[in-house]
Coordinates of C-alpha atoms in Angstrom, one line a residue:
Chain Z
X1 CA 0.0 0.0 0.0
X2 CA 2.9 2.2 0.7
X3 CA 4.0 1.8 -3.0
X4 CA 0.6 2.8 -4.4
X5 CA 0.6 5.9 -2.2
X6 CA 3.9 6.8 -3.7
X7 CA 2.6 6.2 -7.2
X8 CA -0.5 8.3 -6.6
X9 CA 1.6 11.1 -5.2
X10 CA 3.9 10.9 -8.2
X11 CA 0.9 11.0 -10.6
X12 CA -0.6 13.9 -8.7
X13 CA 2.7 15.7 -8.8
X14 CA 2.8 15.0 -12.6
X15 CA -0.5 16.6 -13.1
X16 CA 0.4 19.6 -11.1
X17 CA 3.6 19.9 -13.0
X18 CA 1.7 19.7 -16.3
X19 CA -0.6 22.4 -15.2
X20 CA 2.2 24.6 -14.0
X21 CA 4.6 23.8 -16.8
X22 CA 3.5 26.7 -18.9
X23 CA 5.4 29.5 -17.2
X24 CA 7.3 30.0 -20.4
X25 CA 4.2 30.1 -22.6
X26 CA 3.2 33.3 -24.4
X27 CA 1.0 35.3 -22.2
X28 CA -2.6 35.3 -23.3
X29 CA -3.5 38.3 -25.4
X30 CA -6.0 39.4 -23.0
X31 CA -8.2 37.8 -20.4
X32 CA -9.4 35.4 -22.9
X33 CA -8.1 34.2 -26.2
X34 CA -11.4 35.1 -27.8
X35 CA -10.8 38.7 -27.3
X36 CA -8.3 40.2 -29.6
X37 CA -7.7 43.8 -30.3
X38 CA -6.6 44.4 -33.7
X39 CA -7.6 46.4 -36.7
X40 CA -9.3 44.4 -39.3
X41 CA -7.4 45.0 -42.5
X42 CA -4.1 46.7 -41.9
X43 CA -4.7 50.4 -42.5
X44 CA -1.2 50.9 -41.3
X45 CA 0.9 48.2 -42.9
X46 CA 4.4 49.4 -42.0
X47 CA 3.8 49.9 -38.3
X48 CA 1.2 47.2 -38.2
X49 CA -2.1 48.6 -37.1
X50 CA -3.7 46.4 -34.5
X51 CA -0.5 45.4 -32.9
X52 CA -1.1 43.8 -29.6
X53 CA -1.0 46.8 -27.3
X54 CA 1.5 46.9 -24.5
X55 CA 1.1 50.2 -22.8
X56 CA 4.4 52.0 -22.1
X57 CA 3.9 53.7 -18.7
X58 CA 6.6 56.2 -19.6
X59 CA 5.2 57.1 -23.0
X60 CA 4.0 60.6 -21.9
X61 CA 7.5 61.7 -20.9
X62 CA 9.7 59.8 -23.3
X63 CA 7.9 59.7 -26.6
X64 CA 7.7 62.1 -29.5
X65 CA 4.8 64.6 -29.1
X66 CA 2.7 66.3 -31.7
X67 CA 1.3 69.5 -30.4
X68 CA -1.8 71.2 -31.8
X69 CA -2.9 74.5 -30.4
X70 CA -1.4 73.7 -27.0
X71 CA -2.7 70.1 -26.9
X72 CA 0.0 67.5 -26.7
X73 CA -0.8 64.3 -28.6
X74 CA 1.7 61.5 -27.7
X75 CA 1.8 58.1 -29.2
X76 CA 1.5 55.3 -26.7
X77 CA -0.9 57.3 -24.4
X78 CA -4.6 57.2 -24.0
X79 CA -6.6 59.1 -26.6
X80 CA -9.8 59.2 -24.5
X81 CA -8.3 62.0 -22.3
X82 CA -7.7 64.1 -25.4
X83 CA -10.9 63.8 -27.3
X84 CA -12.6 66.8 -25.7
X85 CA -9.6 69.1 -25.6
X86 CA -8.7 68.4 -29.2
X87 CA -12.3 69.0 -30.3
X88 CA -12.2 72.3 -28.5
X89 CA -9.2 73.5 -30.6
X90 CA -9.5 71.5 -33.8
X91 CA -13.3 71.0 -34.1
X92 CA -15.1 67.7 -34.2
X93 CA -13.2 65.1 -36.0
X94 CA -14.3 62.7 -38.7
X95 CA -14.5 59.4 -36.9
X96 CA -13.9 55.9 -38.3
X97 CA -13.8 52.6 -36.3
X98 CA -12.9 49.1 -37.3
X99 CA -13.5 45.9 -35.4
X100 CA -11.0 43.1 -35.7
X101 CA -11.5 40.2 -38.1
X102 CA -12.3 38.2 -35.0
X103 CA -12.5 40.0 -31.8
X104 CA -14.0 42.8 -29.9
X105 CA -12.8 46.3 -29.2
X106 CA -12.4 48.9 -31.9
X107 CA -9.5 50.4 -33.6
X108 CA -10.3 54.1 -34.2
X109 CA -9.2 56.9 -36.5
X110 CA -9.9 60.5 -35.7
X111 CA -9.4 62.9 -38.7
X112 CA -9.1 66.6 -37.9
X113 CA -9.4 69.8 -39.8
X114 CA -10.6 68.1 -43.0
X115 CA -7.6 65.8 -43.1
X116 CA -4.8 68.0 -41.9
X117 CA -3.9 65.4 -39.3
X118 CA -5.3 62.1 -38.1
X119 CA -4.8 60.0 -35.0
X120 CA -5.3 56.2 -34.9
X121 CA -5.8 54.2 -31.8
X122 CA -5.8 50.6 -30.7
X123 CA -7.9 49.3 -27.8
X124 CA -6.4 48.2 -24.5
X125 CA -8.9 47.5 -21.9
X126 CA -11.0 50.7 -21.4
X127 CA -8.3 52.8 -23.0
X128 CA -7.7 53.7 -26.7
X129 CA -3.9 53.9 -27.0
X130 CA -2.6 56.2 -29.7
X131 CA -0.8 54.0 -32.2
X132 CA 0.0 56.6 -34.9
X133 CA -0.4 60.2 -35.8
X134 CA -0.2 61.3 -39.4
X135 CA 0.3 64.9 -40.6
X136 CA -1.1 65.3 -44.0
X137 CA -0.7 68.9 -45.1
X138 CA 1.4 72.0 -44.3
X139 CA -1.1 73.6 -42.0
X140 CA 0.4 71.5 -39.2
X141 CA 4.0 70.9 -38.2
X142 CA 6.0 68.9 -35.7
X143 CA 7.1 70.4 -32.5
X144 CA 10.5 70.8 -34.1
X145 CA 9.0 72.9 -37.0
X146 CA 9.0 70.3 -39.8
X147 CA 5.9 70.2 -42.1
X148 CA 4.9 68.9 -45.4
X149 CA 7.2 70.5 -48.0
X150 CA 10.2 70.7 -45.7
X151 CA 13.5 69.5 -47.1
X152 CA 15.8 66.6 -45.9
X153 CA 18.3 69.3 -44.7
X154 CA 15.6 71.0 -42.6
X155 CA 14.9 67.6 -40.9
X156 CA 18.5 67.0 -40.2
X157 CA 18.9 70.5 -38.8
X158 CA 15.9 70.1 -36.6
X159 CA 16.4 66.5 -35.4
X160 CA 20.1 65.7 -35.9
X161 CA 21.3 62.3 -37.1
X162 CA 18.6 59.9 -38.1
X163 CA 18.1 56.5 -36.5
X164 CA 17.4 55.1 -39.9
X165 CA 17.1 56.4 -43.4
X166 CA 16.4 55.2 -46.9
X167 CA 16.0 57.0 -50.2
X168 CA 12.4 57.9 -49.3
X169 CA 12.3 57.9 -45.5
X170 CA 14.1 59.4 -42.6
X171 CA 13.3 57.9 -39.2
X172 CA 14.0 59.0 -35.7
X173 CA 13.3 56.9 -32.6
X174 CA 12.6 58.1 -29.1
X175 CA 11.4 56.2 -26.1
X176 CA 8.8 53.7 -27.4
X177 CA 8.0 56.0 -30.4
X178 CA 9.3 56.8 -33.8
X179 CA 8.7 59.6 -36.3
X180 CA 9.0 58.8 -40.0
X181 CA 9.4 61.5 -42.7
X182 CA 8.4 60.2 -46.1
X183 CA 10.1 62.1 -48.9
X184 CA 9.1 62.7 -52.4
X185 CA 11.4 64.6 -54.7
X186 CA 13.5 65.6 -51.7
X187 CA 10.6 67.1 -49.9
X188 CA 8.6 65.8 -47.0
X189 CA 5.4 64.3 -48.3
X190 CA 4.1 62.6 -45.1
X191 CA 4.9 62.7 -41.5
X192 CA 4.0 59.7 -39.3
X193 CA 4.4 59.3 -35.6
X194 CA 4.3 55.6 -34.6
X195 CA 4.1 53.8 -31.3
X196 CA 6.3 50.8 -30.9
X197 CA 4.1 48.5 -28.9
Chain Y
X1 CA -3.6 -11.2 -5.5
X2 CA 0.0 -10.6 -4.7
X3 CA 1.2 -7.3 -3.6
X4 CA 3.1 -6.4 -6.8
X5 CA 0.1 -7.1 -9.0
X6 CA -2.1 -5.0 -6.7
X7 CA 0.4 -2.1 -7.0
X8 CA 0.5 -2.4 -10.8
X9 CA -3.3 -2.4 -11.1
X10 CA -3.6 0.5 -8.7
X11 CA -1.0 2.4 -10.7
X12 CA -2.8 1.6 -14.0
X13 CA -6.2 2.8 -12.7
X14 CA -4.7 6.0 -11.3
X15 CA -2.9 6.6 -14.6
X16 CA -6.2 6.2 -16.5
X17 CA -8.0 8.5 -14.1
X18 CA -5.3 11.1 -14.3
X19 CA -5.2 11.1 -18.1
X20 CA -9.0 11.2 -18.1
X21 CA -9.0 14.1 -15.7
X22 CA -6.4 16.0 -17.8
X23 CA -8.3 15.3 -21.0
X24 CA -11.5 16.6 -19.4
X25 CA -9.8 19.7 -18.1
X26 CA -8.3 20.4 -21.5
X27 CA -11.7 20.1 -23.2
X28 CA -13.2 22.3 -20.6
X29 CA -10.5 25.0 -20.7
X30 CA -10.1 25.3 -24.5
X31 CA -12.0 28.2 -26.0
X32 CA -15.2 27.0 -27.7
X33 CA -15.7 29.9 -30.2
X34 CA -19.5 29.3 -30.2
X35 CA -20.7 32.8 -29.4
X36 CA -19.4 36.2 -30.3
X37 CA -16.0 35.3 -31.7
X38 CA -16.9 32.2 -33.7
X39 CA -14.0 32.2 -36.2
X40 CA -12.0 29.9 -34.1
X41 CA -14.5 27.1 -34.9
X42 CA -14.1 27.4 -38.6
X43 CA -11.0 25.2 -39.1
X44 CA -12.5 22.2 -37.4
X45 CA -15.9 22.6 -38.9
X46 CA -14.6 21.6 -42.3
X47 CA -13.9 18.0 -41.1
X48 CA -17.6 17.5 -40.4
X49 CA -18.6 18.0 -44.0
X50 CA -20.6 15.2 -45.6
X51 CA -20.4 16.4 -49.3
X52 CA -17.6 16.8 -51.8
X53 CA -16.5 20.3 -52.8
X54 CA -15.3 21.2 -56.2
X55 CA -14.4 24.7 -55.1
X56 CA -12.3 25.4 -52.0
X57 CA -11.7 29.0 -50.9
X58 CA -8.8 30.0 -48.7
X59 CA -8.0 33.2 -46.9
X60 CA -8.6 35.5 -43.9
X61 CA -11.8 37.6 -43.4
X62 CA -11.4 38.7 -47.0
X63 CA -12.6 35.2 -47.9
X64 CA -14.9 34.0 -45.0
X65 CA -16.8 37.2 -44.6
X66 CA -17.4 38.0 -48.3
X67 CA -18.3 34.8 -50.1
X68 CA -21.4 32.7 -49.4
X69 CA -21.0 29.1 -50.6
X70 CA -24.7 28.5 -49.9
X71 CA -25.6 31.2 -52.3
X72 CA -23.2 29.8 -54.9
X73 CA -25.0 26.5 -54.5
X74 CA -28.5 27.9 -54.7
X75 CA -27.7 30.0 -57.8
X76 CA -25.3 27.8 -59.6
X77 CA -25.2 24.3 -58.1
X78 CA -21.6 24.8 -57.0
X79 CA -20.4 22.9 -53.9
X80 CA -17.9 25.2 -52.3
X81 CA -16.3 25.5 -48.9
X82 CA -14.2 28.3 -47.3
X83 CA -11.3 27.3 -45.2
X84 CA -10.6 30.6 -43.5
X85 CA -10.3 32.1 -40.1
X86 CA -9.3 35.4 -38.4
X87 CA -6.1 36.8 -39.9
X88 CA -5.3 33.5 -41.5
X89 CA -1.8 34.0 -42.9
X90 CA -0.9 32.8 -46.4
X91 CA 1.3 30.0 -45.1
X92 CA -1.6 28.8 -43.0
X93 CA -3.8 28.8 -46.1
X94 CA -1.1 26.8 -47.8
X95 CA -1.1 24.2 -45.1
X96 CA -4.9 24.1 -44.9
X97 CA -4.9 23.4 -48.6
X98 CA -2.4 20.6 -48.1
X99 CA -4.6 19.4 -45.3
X100 CA -7.8 19.5 -47.4
X101 CA -6.0 17.6 -50.2
X102 CA -5.7 14.7 -47.7
X103 CA -9.4 14.5 -47.8
X104 CA -10.5 15.6 -51.3
X105 CA -9.2 17.1 -54.5
X106 CA -11.2 20.1 -55.7
X107 CA -11.5 21.3 -59.3
X108 CA -10.8 24.9 -58.3
X109 CA -8.9 26.5 -55.5
X110 CA -9.6 30.1 -54.8
X111 CA -7.1 32.1 -52.7
X112 CA -7.7 35.5 -51.3
X113 CA -4.5 37.5 -51.6
X114 CA -5.4 39.9 -48.9
X115 CA -3.2 38.1 -46.3
X116 CA -0.1 38.3 -48.5
X117 CA 0.6 41.7 -46.9
X118 CA 1.7 39.8 -43.7
X119 CA 5.1 38.3 -43.9
X120 CA 5.2 37.0 -40.4
X121 CA 2.6 36.1 -37.7
X122 CA 1.4 39.0 -35.6
X123 CA -0.9 37.4 -33.1
X124 CA -0.4 34.3 -31.1
X125 CA -4.2 34.1 -30.5
X126 CA -4.9 34.1 -34.2
X127 CA -2.5 31.3 -34.6
X128 CA -4.5 29.3 -32.0
X129 CA -7.8 30.1 -33.7
X130 CA -6.5 28.7 -37.1
X131 CA -4.3 25.9 -35.9
X132 CA -6.0 24.4 -32.8
X133 CA -8.9 23.1 -34.9
X134 CA -6.7 21.3 -37.4
X135 CA -6.7 17.5 -37.4
X136 CA -3.3 16.0 -36.4
X137 CA -1.2 15.0 -39.4
X138 CA 2.3 15.9 -40.6
X139 CA 0.7 18.9 -42.3
X140 CA -0.4 20.3 -38.9
X141 CA 3.1 19.9 -37.6
X142 CA 4.4 21.9 -40.5
X143 CA 1.7 24.5 -40.1
X144 CA 2.5 25.0 -36.4
X145 CA 6.2 25.2 -37.1
X146 CA 5.7 27.8 -39.8
X147 CA 3.4 29.9 -37.6
X148 CA 4.8 29.9 -34.0
X149 CA 5.8 33.2 -32.6
X150 CA 8.5 33.9 -30.1
X151 CA 7.4 32.5 -26.7
X152 CA 5.1 29.8 -28.2
X153 CA 6.0 26.2 -27.8
X154 CA 5.1 23.3 -30.0
X155 CA 4.2 21.3 -26.9
X156 CA 1.3 23.7 -26.1
X157 CA -0.3 22.8 -29.5
X158 CA 0.0 19.1 -28.6
X159 CA -1.3 19.7 -25.1
X160 CA -3.4 22.9 -25.4
X161 CA -4.1 22.8 -21.6
X162 CA -0.6 24.2 -21.3
X163 CA -1.9 27.3 -23.1
X164 CA -5.4 27.6 -21.6
X165 CA -5.0 26.5 -18.0
X166 CA -5.5 30.1 -16.8
X167 CA -9.0 30.2 -18.2
X168 CA -10.3 28.5 -15.0
X169 CA -11.5 31.8 -13.7
X170 CA -13.1 32.9 -17.0
X171 CA -15.2 29.9 -17.9
X172 CA -18.5 30.7 -19.3
X173 CA -21.7 28.6 -19.5
X174 CA -20.8 27.8 -23.1
X175 CA -17.5 26.3 -22.0
X176 CA -19.5 23.8 -19.9
X177 CA -22.2 23.2 -22.4
X178 CA -19.8 22.5 -25.2
X179 CA -17.2 20.3 -23.5
X180 CA -18.0 17.3 -25.7
X181 CA -19.6 18.7 -28.8
X182 CA -19.8 22.0 -30.6
X183 CA -22.4 23.4 -32.9
X184 CA -21.7 24.4 -36.4
X185 CA -21.4 28.2 -36.5
X186 CA -20.5 28.9 -40.2
X187 CA -22.2 28.2 -43.5
X188 CA -19.6 26.2 -45.4
X189 CA -17.0 28.4 -43.7
X190 CA -19.0 31.6 -44.3
X191 CA -19.4 34.0 -41.4
X192 CA -22.9 35.5 -41.7
X193 CA -23.7 39.1 -40.8
X194 CA -27.0 40.7 -41.7
X195 CA -26.6 44.1 -40.1
X196 CA -25.9 47.2 -42.1
X197 CA -23.5 50.0 -41.4
X198 CA -23.1 52.2 -44.5
X199 CA -19.7 53.2 -45.9
X200 CA -19.0 56.9 -45.4
X201 CA -15.4 57.0 -46.5
X202 CA -12.2 55.5 -45.3
X203 CA -9.6 57.4 -43.3
X204 CA -6.4 58.5 -45.1
X205 CA -4.1 55.5 -45.5
X206 CA -0.5 55.7 -44.5
X207 CA 1.8 55.7 -47.5
X208 CA 3.4 52.5 -48.5
X209 CA 7.1 52.6 -47.5
X210 CA 7.9 49.4 -49.2
X211 CA 5.7 48.3 -52.1
X212 CA 7.0 44.7 -52.3
X213 CA 5.4 41.8 -50.4
X214 CA 7.7 39.9 -48.0
X215 CA 9.7 37.0 -49.1
X216 CA 8.1 34.5 -46.8
X217 CA 4.6 35.4 -47.9
X218 CA 5.5 35.2 -51.6
X219 CA 7.3 31.9 -51.0
X220 CA 4.1 30.3 -49.7
X221 CA 2.0 31.9 -52.4
X222 CA 4.3 30.3 -54.9
X223 CA 4.0 27.0 -53.0
X224 CA 0.2 27.2 -53.4
X225 CA 0.7 27.7 -57.2
X226 CA 3.0 24.8 -57.4
X227 CA 0.9 22.5 -55.3
X228 CA -2.2 23.3 -57.4
X229 CA -0.3 22.7 -60.6
X230 CA 1.0 19.4 -59.4
X231 CA -2.5 18.2 -58.5
X232 CA -4.1 19.5 -61.7
X233 CA -6.2 22.0 -59.8
X234 CA -7.1 25.4 -61.3
X235 CA -6.0 28.2 -59.0
X236 CA -7.8 31.6 -58.9
X237 CA -6.5 34.5 -56.9
X238 CA -9.1 36.9 -55.7
X239 CA -9.6 40.1 -53.7
X240 CA -13.0 41.0 -52.3
X241 CA -14.7 44.2 -53.7
X242 CA -13.4 46.4 -50.8
X243 CA -10.7 48.9 -51.1
X244 CA -9.9 49.2 -47.5
X245 CA -6.5 48.1 -46.4
X246 CA -5.2 47.5 -50.0
X247 CA -2.9 49.5 -52.2
X248 CA -2.7 49.8 -56.0
X249 CA 1.0 48.8 -55.8
X250 CA 0.1 45.6 -54.1
X251 CA -2.5 44.9 -56.8
X252 CA 0.1 45.4 -59.5
X253 CA 2.4 43.0 -57.6
X254 CA -0.3 40.3 -57.5
X255 CA -1.2 40.8 -61.2
X256 CA 2.4 40.5 -62.2
X257 CA 2.7 37.3 -60.1
X258 CA -0.4 35.9 -61.6
X259 CA 0.7 36.7 -65.1
X260 CA 4.1 35.1 -64.5
X261 CA 2.5 31.9 -63.2
X262 CA -0.4 31.7 -65.7
X263 CA -2.9 32.1 -63.0
X264 CA -6.2 34.1 -63.0
X265 CA -6.4 37.1 -60.6
X266 CA -9.8 38.6 -60.0
X267 CA -9.9 41.8 -58.0
X268 CA -13.6 42.1 -57.6
X269 CA -13.3 45.9 -57.0
X270 CA -13.2 46.0 -60.8
X271 CA -16.7 44.4 -61.0
X272 CA -18.7 46.3 -58.4
X273 CA -21.0 47.7 -61.0
X274 CA -21.7 44.4 -62.7
X275 CA -22.6 42.8 -59.3
X276 CA -24.6 45.9 -58.3
X277 CA -22.7 46.3 -55.1
X278 CA -23.9 49.2 -53.0
X279 CA -21.8 50.0 -49.9
X280 CA -24.7 51.9 -48.4
X281 CA -26.5 48.7 -47.8
X282 CA -24.0 45.8 -48.5
X283 CA -21.6 46.2 -45.6
X284 CA -22.0 45.8 -41.8
X285 CA -18.9 47.7 -40.8
X286 CA -18.7 50.8 -43.0
X287 CA -16.9 49.1 -45.9
X288 CA -14.4 46.8 -44.2
X289 CA -16.4 43.6 -44.8
X290 CA -19.5 42.8 -46.7
X291 CA -22.7 41.8 -45.0
X292 CA -24.9 39.0 -46.3
X293 CA -26.5 41.2 -48.9
X294 CA -23.1 42.1 -50.3
X295 CA -21.7 38.6 -49.9
X296 CA -24.7 37.2 -51.9
X297 CA -24.2 39.6 -54.7
X298 CA -20.5 38.7 -54.9
X299 CA -21.2 35.0 -54.7
X300 CA -23.8 35.1 -57.4
X301 CA -21.4 37.0 -59.6
X302 CA -18.5 34.7 -58.9
X303 CA -20.7 31.6 -59.2
X304 CA -21.8 32.7 -62.6
X305 CA -18.2 33.3 -63.6
X306 CA -17.1 29.9 -62.4
X307 CA -19.9 27.9 -64.2
X308 CA -19.3 30.0 -67.3
X309 CA -15.6 29.3 -67.4
X310 CA -15.2 25.9 -65.9
X311 CA -16.8 22.5 -66.2
X312 CA -18.3 22.1 -62.7
X313 CA -21.0 19.7 -61.5
X314 CA -24.4 21.0 -60.8
X315 CA -24.9 19.5 -57.4
X316 CA -28.5 20.5 -57.3
X317 CA -29.0 17.5 -59.7
X318 CA -27.1 15.1 -57.4
X319 CA -29.7 13.9 -55.0
X320 CA -27.5 12.8 -52.1
X321 CA -25.6 16.1 -52.1
X322 CA -28.8 18.1 -52.6
X323 CA -30.3 16.5 -49.5
X324 CA -27.4 17.7 -47.4
X325 CA -27.6 21.1 -49.0
X326 CA -31.3 21.3 -48.2
X327 CA -30.4 21.1 -44.5
X328 CA -27.6 23.6 -45.0
X329 CA -30.0 26.0 -46.6
X330 CA -32.5 25.6 -43.8
X331 CA -29.8 26.5 -41.3
X332 CA -28.7 29.5 -43.4
X333 CA -32.2 30.8 -43.8
X334 CA -32.9 30.3 -40.1
X335 CA -29.8 32.3 -39.1
X336 CA -30.6 35.0 -41.6
X337 CA -34.2 35.3 -40.3
X338 CA -33.0 35.2 -36.7
X339 CA -30.4 38.0 -37.3
X340 CA -32.9 40.1 -39.2
X341 CA -35.5 39.8 -36.4
X342 CA -32.9 40.8 -33.8
X343 CA -32.1 43.8 -35.8
X344 CA -35.8 44.7 -36.1
X345 CA -36.4 44.2 -32.4
X346 CA -33.2 45.7 -30.9
X347 CA -31.8 47.8 -33.6
X348 CA -28.6 45.6 -33.6
X349 CA -27.4 42.1 -33.3
X350 CA -27.6 40.7 -29.8
X351 CA -26.7 37.0 -30.1
X352 CA -24.2 37.4 -32.9
X353 CA -21.0 39.3 -33.3
X354 CA -19.2 41.3 -30.6
X355 CA -22.4 41.8 -28.5
X356 CA -22.6 38.0 -28.0
X357 CA -19.2 37.7 -26.4
X358 CA -19.8 36.2 -23.0

């Protein structure tokens, strides 16, 4: 009987080990595998819209900020706290939301001033984390004074040495954010702030 | 009975009980995908099919939300099935094709090219939704190895309890109800939505920084071409009639690839007028996916194209298949009526889609 007790103990230990053996497994995306926050059909292919959101607690202090009429918009922070203040200075945005292919939560895009700039978010719990900011015309500029139409030299003068550059892009990284200047004919054609989730 | 025999028997019984308990726990803890997010059920539902399919469609939501095989049968007698699930990557479509070829050889394989934009997996949970439901075979092993992200282990696919053990505290009534059997949720792989949310314009897309698709994605697209060719299957590449999340440069790439491989590519955006598609009424999420009204228009159009260009069986004339499809149509019509009555009563879907997540 002593033997069987030992065997039972070993089997029970085996079961416990099996249940506990997953400490190295990928953490579930959220509280349930069913619930996945992602944008349906990559509106943001380079940065990857709908990336699983890991909120950077230092984003507000370490990331690039876009400032519009005194309102700081910082990728990696919660958009919900900015909606009212942005509406007060930029007017009501055009709003677009997209559910995931399979999941709940909405990825959202707020487009201001008829398209001058737009802000995209990904859901994280009750928050909508800013995943990207796009500047689309020369009525808005970065905090360092770069806008659509600026030259590559203007960018270098304002930001210094780039983290990465190609024939058509100049990229800077800061904290858990990046800013990408997309060039066409040597001039800035798009400016994109991205969060690196 | 001597002591040793007694010990061996006791150990045997305890082993069986332990394995049974673990098996039960695993069945209980695995997500059921029966309400709300049902896409995780789609992969395994294919194995319950009782009829042959001359057309198999592969892809992500671009496939399973926009084509209605039941409509293709009703209008054209085509027996089609969609093997798709949420963000199903192109390599997963390749392996699901290989998997399907273990069971049947269709005349035509249709592949949505939407997922070619992804060169590597982005979500562990989408991997699980596509792969957990696959039957075990060397193909599943390859599919898992091609899909695993950092931090995932092969063992957790063999023993999913390693992945889902933490769901103890989140179990829903459905988890208990569906331990041993699950209901069919799709219509030959089609995800039905009857609600309407009109298209009012897409937000400005980010510019493409690199117009080329990734090497890994193109490698598997080429493998699909080669596999179909080796099996004598006609391959058709498609894109649903929705412009969201797609770029002209990508379309050119696909057209070039199709031309180089002698494959037909149909971007249904080019045929919206012919199919009378109206994104004021034919989408449930402002132009990201079609609803049933749009999917039926696309499916009628595509069905007509297929029967006009290929020699396909009219399964409405094959009694044993028609009998099965009669049940499928009944289920399809029931769900359609149920969704429409919910929309009439509540103004939105209640027991389907995100509102139904427990």
